[in-house]
CSV table of C-alpha atoms in Angstrom, one decimal:
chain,number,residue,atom,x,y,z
A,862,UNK,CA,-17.4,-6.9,-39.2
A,863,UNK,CA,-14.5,-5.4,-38.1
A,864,UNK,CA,-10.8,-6.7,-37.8
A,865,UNK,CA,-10.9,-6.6,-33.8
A,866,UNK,CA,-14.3,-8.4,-34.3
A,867,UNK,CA,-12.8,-10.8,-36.2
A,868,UNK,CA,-9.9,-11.5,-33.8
A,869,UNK,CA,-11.9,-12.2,-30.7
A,870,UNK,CA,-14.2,-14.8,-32.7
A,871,UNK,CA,-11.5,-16.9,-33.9
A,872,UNK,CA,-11.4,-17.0,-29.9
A,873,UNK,CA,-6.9,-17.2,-29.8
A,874,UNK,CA,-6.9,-17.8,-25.8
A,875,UNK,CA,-9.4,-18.4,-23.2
A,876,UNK,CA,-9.8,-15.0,-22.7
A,877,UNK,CA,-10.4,-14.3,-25.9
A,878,UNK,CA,-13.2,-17.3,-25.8
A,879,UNK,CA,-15.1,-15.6,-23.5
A,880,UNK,CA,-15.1,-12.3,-25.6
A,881,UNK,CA,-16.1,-14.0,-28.6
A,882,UNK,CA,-18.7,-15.8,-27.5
A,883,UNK,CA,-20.5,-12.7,-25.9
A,884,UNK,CA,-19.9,-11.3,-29.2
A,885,UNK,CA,-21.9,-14.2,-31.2
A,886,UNK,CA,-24.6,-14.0,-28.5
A,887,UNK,CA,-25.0,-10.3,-29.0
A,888,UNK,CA,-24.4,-9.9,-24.9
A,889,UNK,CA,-21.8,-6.8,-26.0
A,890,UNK,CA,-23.2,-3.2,-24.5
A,891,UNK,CA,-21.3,-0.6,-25.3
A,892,UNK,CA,-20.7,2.1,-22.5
A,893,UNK,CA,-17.8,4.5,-21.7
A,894,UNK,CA,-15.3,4.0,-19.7
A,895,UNK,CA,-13.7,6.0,-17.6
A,896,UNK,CA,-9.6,6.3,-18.2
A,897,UNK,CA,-8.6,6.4,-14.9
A,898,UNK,CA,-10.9,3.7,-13.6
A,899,UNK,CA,-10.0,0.3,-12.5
A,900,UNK,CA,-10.7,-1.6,-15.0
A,901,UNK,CA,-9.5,0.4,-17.7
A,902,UNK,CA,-6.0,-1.2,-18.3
A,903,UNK,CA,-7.7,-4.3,-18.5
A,904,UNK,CA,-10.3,-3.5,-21.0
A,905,UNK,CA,-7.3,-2.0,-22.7
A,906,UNK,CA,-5.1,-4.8,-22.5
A,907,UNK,CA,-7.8,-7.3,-23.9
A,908,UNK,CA,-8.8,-4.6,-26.7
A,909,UNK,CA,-5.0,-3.8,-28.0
A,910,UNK,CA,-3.8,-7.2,-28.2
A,911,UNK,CA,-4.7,-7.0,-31.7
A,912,UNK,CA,-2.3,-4.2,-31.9
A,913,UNK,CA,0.2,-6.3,-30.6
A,914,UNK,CA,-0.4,-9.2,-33.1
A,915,UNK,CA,-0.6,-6.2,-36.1
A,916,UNK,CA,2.8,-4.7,-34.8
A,917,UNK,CA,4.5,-8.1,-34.8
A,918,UNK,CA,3.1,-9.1,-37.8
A,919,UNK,CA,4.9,-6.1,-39.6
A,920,UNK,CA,8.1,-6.8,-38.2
A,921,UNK,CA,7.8,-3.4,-35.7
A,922,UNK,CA,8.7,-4.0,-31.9
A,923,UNK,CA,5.6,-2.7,-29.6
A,924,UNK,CA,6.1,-1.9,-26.0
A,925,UNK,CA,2.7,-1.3,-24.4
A,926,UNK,CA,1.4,-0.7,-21.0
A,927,UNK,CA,-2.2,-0.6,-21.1
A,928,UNK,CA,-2.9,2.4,-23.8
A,929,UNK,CA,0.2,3.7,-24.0
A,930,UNK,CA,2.7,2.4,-26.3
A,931,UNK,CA,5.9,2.8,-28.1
A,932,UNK,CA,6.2,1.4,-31.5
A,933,UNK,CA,10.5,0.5,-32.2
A,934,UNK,CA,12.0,0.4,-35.9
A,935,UNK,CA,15.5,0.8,-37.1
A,936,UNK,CA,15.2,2.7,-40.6
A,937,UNK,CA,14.3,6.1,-41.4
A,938,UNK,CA,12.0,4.1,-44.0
A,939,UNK,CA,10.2,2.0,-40.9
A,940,UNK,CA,9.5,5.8,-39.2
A,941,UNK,CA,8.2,6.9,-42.4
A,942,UNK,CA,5.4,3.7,-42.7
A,943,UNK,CA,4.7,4.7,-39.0
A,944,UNK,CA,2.4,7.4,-39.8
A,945,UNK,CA,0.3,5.3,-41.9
A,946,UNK,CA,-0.7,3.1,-38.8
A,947,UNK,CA,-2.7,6.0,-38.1
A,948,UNK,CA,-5.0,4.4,-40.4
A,949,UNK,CA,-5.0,1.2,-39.2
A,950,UNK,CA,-5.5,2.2,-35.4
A,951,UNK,CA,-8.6,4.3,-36.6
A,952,UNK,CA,-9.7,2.6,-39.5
A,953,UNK,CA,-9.4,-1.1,-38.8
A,954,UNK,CA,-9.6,-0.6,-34.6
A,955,UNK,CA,-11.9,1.9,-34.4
A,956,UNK,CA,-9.7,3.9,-32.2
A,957,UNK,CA,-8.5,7.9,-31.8
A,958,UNK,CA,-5.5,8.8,-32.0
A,959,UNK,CA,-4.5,12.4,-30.1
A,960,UNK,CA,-2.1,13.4,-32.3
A,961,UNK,CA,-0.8,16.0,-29.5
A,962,UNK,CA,0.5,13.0,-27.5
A,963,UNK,CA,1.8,10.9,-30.7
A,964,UNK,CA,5.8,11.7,-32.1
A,965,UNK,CA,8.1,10.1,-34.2
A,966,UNK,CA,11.5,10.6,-32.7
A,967,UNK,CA,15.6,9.4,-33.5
A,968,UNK,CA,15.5,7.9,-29.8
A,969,UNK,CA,19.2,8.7,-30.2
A,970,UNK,CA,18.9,12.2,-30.4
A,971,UNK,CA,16.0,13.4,-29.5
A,972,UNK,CA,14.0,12.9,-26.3
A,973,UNK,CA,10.6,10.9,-25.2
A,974,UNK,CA,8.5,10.5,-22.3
A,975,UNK,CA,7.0,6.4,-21.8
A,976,UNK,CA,4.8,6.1,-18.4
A,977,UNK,CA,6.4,9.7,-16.7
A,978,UNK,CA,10.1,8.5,-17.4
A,979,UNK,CA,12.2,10.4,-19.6
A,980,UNK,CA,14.0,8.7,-22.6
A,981,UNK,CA,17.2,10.0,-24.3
A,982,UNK,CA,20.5,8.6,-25.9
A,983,UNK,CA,18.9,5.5,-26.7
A,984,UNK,CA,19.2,3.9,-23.6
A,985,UNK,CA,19.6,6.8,-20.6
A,986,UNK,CA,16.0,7.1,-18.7
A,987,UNK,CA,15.2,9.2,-15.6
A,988,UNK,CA,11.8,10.7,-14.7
A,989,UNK,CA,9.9,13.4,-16.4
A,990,UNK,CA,9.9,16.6,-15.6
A,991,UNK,CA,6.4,16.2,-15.2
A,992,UNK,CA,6.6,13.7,-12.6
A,993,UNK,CA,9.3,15.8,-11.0
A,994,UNK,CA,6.6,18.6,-10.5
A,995,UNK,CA,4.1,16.3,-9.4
A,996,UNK,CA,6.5,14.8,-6.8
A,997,UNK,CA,7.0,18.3,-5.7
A,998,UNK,CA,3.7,19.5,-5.6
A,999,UNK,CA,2.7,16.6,-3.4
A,1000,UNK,CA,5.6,16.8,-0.8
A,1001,UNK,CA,4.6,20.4,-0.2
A,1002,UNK,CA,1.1,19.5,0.1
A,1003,UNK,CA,2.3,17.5,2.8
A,1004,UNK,CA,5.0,19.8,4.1
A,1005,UNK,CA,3.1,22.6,4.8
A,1006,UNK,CA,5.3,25.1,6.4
A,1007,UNK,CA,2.4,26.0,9.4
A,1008,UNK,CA,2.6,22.4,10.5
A,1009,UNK,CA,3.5,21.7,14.4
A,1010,UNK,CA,4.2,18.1,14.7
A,1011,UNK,CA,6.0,15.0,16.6
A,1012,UNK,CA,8.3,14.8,13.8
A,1013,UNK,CA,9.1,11.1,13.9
A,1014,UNK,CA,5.6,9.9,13.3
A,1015,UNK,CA,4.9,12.7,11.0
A,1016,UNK,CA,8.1,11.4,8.6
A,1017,UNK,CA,7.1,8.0,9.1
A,1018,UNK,CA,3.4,8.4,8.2
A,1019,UNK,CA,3.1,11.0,5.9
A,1020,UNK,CA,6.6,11.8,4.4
A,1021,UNK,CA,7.7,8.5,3.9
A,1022,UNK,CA,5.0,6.9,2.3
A,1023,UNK,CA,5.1,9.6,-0.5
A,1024,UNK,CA,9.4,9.2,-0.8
A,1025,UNK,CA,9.1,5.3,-1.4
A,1026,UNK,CA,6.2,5.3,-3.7
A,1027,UNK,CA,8.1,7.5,-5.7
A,1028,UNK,CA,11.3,6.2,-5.5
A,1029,UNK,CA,10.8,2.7,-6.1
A,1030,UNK,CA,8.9,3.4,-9.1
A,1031,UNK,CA,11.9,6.3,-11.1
A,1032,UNK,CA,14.5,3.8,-8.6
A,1033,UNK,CA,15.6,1.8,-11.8
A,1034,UNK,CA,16.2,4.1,-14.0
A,1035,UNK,CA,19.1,6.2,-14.5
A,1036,UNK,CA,18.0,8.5,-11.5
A,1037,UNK,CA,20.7,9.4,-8.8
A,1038,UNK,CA,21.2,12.9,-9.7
A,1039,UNK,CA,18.0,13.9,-9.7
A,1040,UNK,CA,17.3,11.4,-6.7
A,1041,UNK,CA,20.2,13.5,-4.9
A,1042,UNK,CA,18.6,17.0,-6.0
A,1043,UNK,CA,15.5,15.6,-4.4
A,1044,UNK,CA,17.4,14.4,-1.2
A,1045,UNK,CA,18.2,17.7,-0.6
A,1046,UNK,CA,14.9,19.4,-1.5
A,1047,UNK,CA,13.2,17.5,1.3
A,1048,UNK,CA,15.2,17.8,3.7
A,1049,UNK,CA,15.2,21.6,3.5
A,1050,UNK,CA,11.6,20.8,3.5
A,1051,UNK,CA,11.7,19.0,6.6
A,1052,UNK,CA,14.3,21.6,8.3
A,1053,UNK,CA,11.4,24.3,7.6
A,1054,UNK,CA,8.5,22.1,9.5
A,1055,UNK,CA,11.7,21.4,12.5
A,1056,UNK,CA,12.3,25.2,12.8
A,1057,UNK,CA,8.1,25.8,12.9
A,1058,UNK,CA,7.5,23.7,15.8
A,1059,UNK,CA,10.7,24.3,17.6
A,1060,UNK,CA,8.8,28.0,17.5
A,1061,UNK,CA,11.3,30.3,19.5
A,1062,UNK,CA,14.8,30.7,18.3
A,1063,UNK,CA,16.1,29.8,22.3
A,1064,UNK,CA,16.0,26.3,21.2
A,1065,UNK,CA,17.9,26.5,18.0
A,1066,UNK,CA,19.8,28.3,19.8
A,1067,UNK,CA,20.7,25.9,22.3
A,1068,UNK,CA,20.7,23.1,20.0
A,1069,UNK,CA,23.8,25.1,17.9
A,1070,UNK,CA,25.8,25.4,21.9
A,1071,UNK,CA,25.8,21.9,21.8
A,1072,UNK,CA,27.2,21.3,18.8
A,1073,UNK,CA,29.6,23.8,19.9
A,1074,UNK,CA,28.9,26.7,17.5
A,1075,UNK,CA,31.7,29.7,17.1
A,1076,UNK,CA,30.6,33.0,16.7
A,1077,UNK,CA,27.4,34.8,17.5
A,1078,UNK,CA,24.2,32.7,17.9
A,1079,UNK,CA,22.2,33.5,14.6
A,1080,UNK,CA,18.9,35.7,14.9
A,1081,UNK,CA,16.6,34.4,12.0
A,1082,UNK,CA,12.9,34.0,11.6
A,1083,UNK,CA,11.6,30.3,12.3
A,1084,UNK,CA,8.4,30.2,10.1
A,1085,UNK,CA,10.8,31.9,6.4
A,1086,UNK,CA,11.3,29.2,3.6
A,1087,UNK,CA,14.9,30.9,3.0
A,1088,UNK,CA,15.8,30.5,6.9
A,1089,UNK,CA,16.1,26.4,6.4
A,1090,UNK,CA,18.9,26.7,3.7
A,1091,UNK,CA,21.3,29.0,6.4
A,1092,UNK,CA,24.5,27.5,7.8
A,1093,UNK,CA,22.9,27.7,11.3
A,1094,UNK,CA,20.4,25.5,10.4
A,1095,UNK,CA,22.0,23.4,8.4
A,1096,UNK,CA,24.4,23.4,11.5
A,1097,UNK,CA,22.1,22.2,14.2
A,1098,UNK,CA,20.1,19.8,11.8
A,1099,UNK,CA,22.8,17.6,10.1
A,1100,UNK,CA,22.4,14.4,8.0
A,1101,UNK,CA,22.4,12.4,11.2
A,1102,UNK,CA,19.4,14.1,12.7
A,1103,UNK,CA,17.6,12.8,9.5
A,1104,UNK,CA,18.5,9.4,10.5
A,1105,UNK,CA,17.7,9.4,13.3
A,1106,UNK,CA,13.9,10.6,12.6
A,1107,UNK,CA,14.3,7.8,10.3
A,1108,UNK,CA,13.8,9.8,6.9
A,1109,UNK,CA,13.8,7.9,4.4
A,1110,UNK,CA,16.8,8.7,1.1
A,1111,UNK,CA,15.6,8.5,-2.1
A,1112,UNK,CA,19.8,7.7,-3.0
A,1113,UNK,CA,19.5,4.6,-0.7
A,1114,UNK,CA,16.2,3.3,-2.3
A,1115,UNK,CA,18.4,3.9,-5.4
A,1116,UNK,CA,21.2,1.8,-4.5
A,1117,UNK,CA,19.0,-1.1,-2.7
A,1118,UNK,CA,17.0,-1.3,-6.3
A,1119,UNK,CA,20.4,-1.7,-8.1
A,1120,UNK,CA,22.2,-4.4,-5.5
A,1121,UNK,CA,19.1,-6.6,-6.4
A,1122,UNK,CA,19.5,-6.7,-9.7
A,1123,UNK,CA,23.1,-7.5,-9.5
């Protein structure tokens, strides 16, 4: 019998009840589960709580989300006893460990990445430059440059959705330069779509006159990536114009996280 066998049947919670008595019975069928399903953090959660018990036990501080954790000690000697827990997780929970994805780190000088956020310095965290790419990849899958649209409903439907998802979730860390970067990334996104559907340059044109712009009205191409970072542009669509289309700021998600938790 196994050590997470012998867990569940000394039945520690009601949960655990359930589990055991399945296990006397013999009702356990074992089938593969997929990682990204549904259940999976739940199945996870009820599997590693043994983990959690070993951990503590040993005087290591666990932080764990479903199967991803991050095992805390303060001596060189506490790292060192880490890689023997290899053991134990494969041994005595029957699990595999992908070494690829498992490091031993000085959390004060050296980086790690815990559920897509970036740790460094012991404390500072901001997001991944995984989930940086991924953010990106998905706001140009939505920004397609060849899109003609109303542009209030499209920000509102499509544009938002995808900013507050992703800003509420990287909006507690330490996150407003890169939640700045960002700011500016979409907008120039959003200033590439504007100039698409306003189609002919006439009506950037006679959005600059009324702004009153000096000097020669600009002749640019309305469907180039690099004509939505000119001074024209930036010119006729100012930070105001993303208000008013009711944009959402990844800074001001920022800033409402951090007023609640004051």
């Amino acid at each position: 019998m196994s050590a997470w066998q012998r867990f569940f049947l000394e039945g520690v919670n009601p949960l655990h009840a359930v589990v055991a008595e399945m296990l006397a019975d013999g009702q356990c069928e074992y089938r593969e589960v997929s990682g990204g399903g549904l259940i999976s953090p739940l199945l996870a959660n009820i599997y590693l709580h043994l983990l959690d018990e070993l951990m503590t036990a040993r005087g290591h501080r666990l932080i764990r989300y479903a199967d991803d954790f991050v095992i805390c000690c303060r001596s060189r000697k506490c790292r060192k006893s880490l890689k023997n827990r290899r053991k134990l997780l494969e041994n005595e929970l029957g699990l595999v460990v992908h070494l690829e994805k498992t490091i031993i780190v000085d959390n004060t000088k050296e980086k790690f990445t815990f559920l897509v956020y970036s740790f460094s310095n012991g404390y500072w965290h901001n997001p991944s430059e995984k989930s940086i790419k991924k953010f990106k990849d998905k706001m140009k899958k939505i920004t397609r440059k060849n899109l003609t649209i109303n542009m209030e409903k499209f920000i509102k439907h499509k544009v938002n959705s995808a900013i507050r998802g992703w800003g509420k979730y990287f909006g507690i860390g330490f996150s407003s330069k890169v939640f700045k970067e960002q700011n500016s990334w979409i907008r120039r996104r959003v200033k590439m779509i504007q100039l698409r559907s306003w189609e002919k340059i006439k009506k950037l044109h006679k959005d600059l006159t009324r702004k009153k712009w000096k000097g020669e009205l600009p002749q640019l191409r309305m469907n180039r990536w690099r004509s939505s970072m000119s001074t024209p542009v930036h010119t006729a669509l100012l930070i105001e114009w993303f208000r008013e289309q009711k944009l959402l700021f990844l800074v001001d998600i920022h800033k409402e996280l951090y007023s609640q938790g004051e």
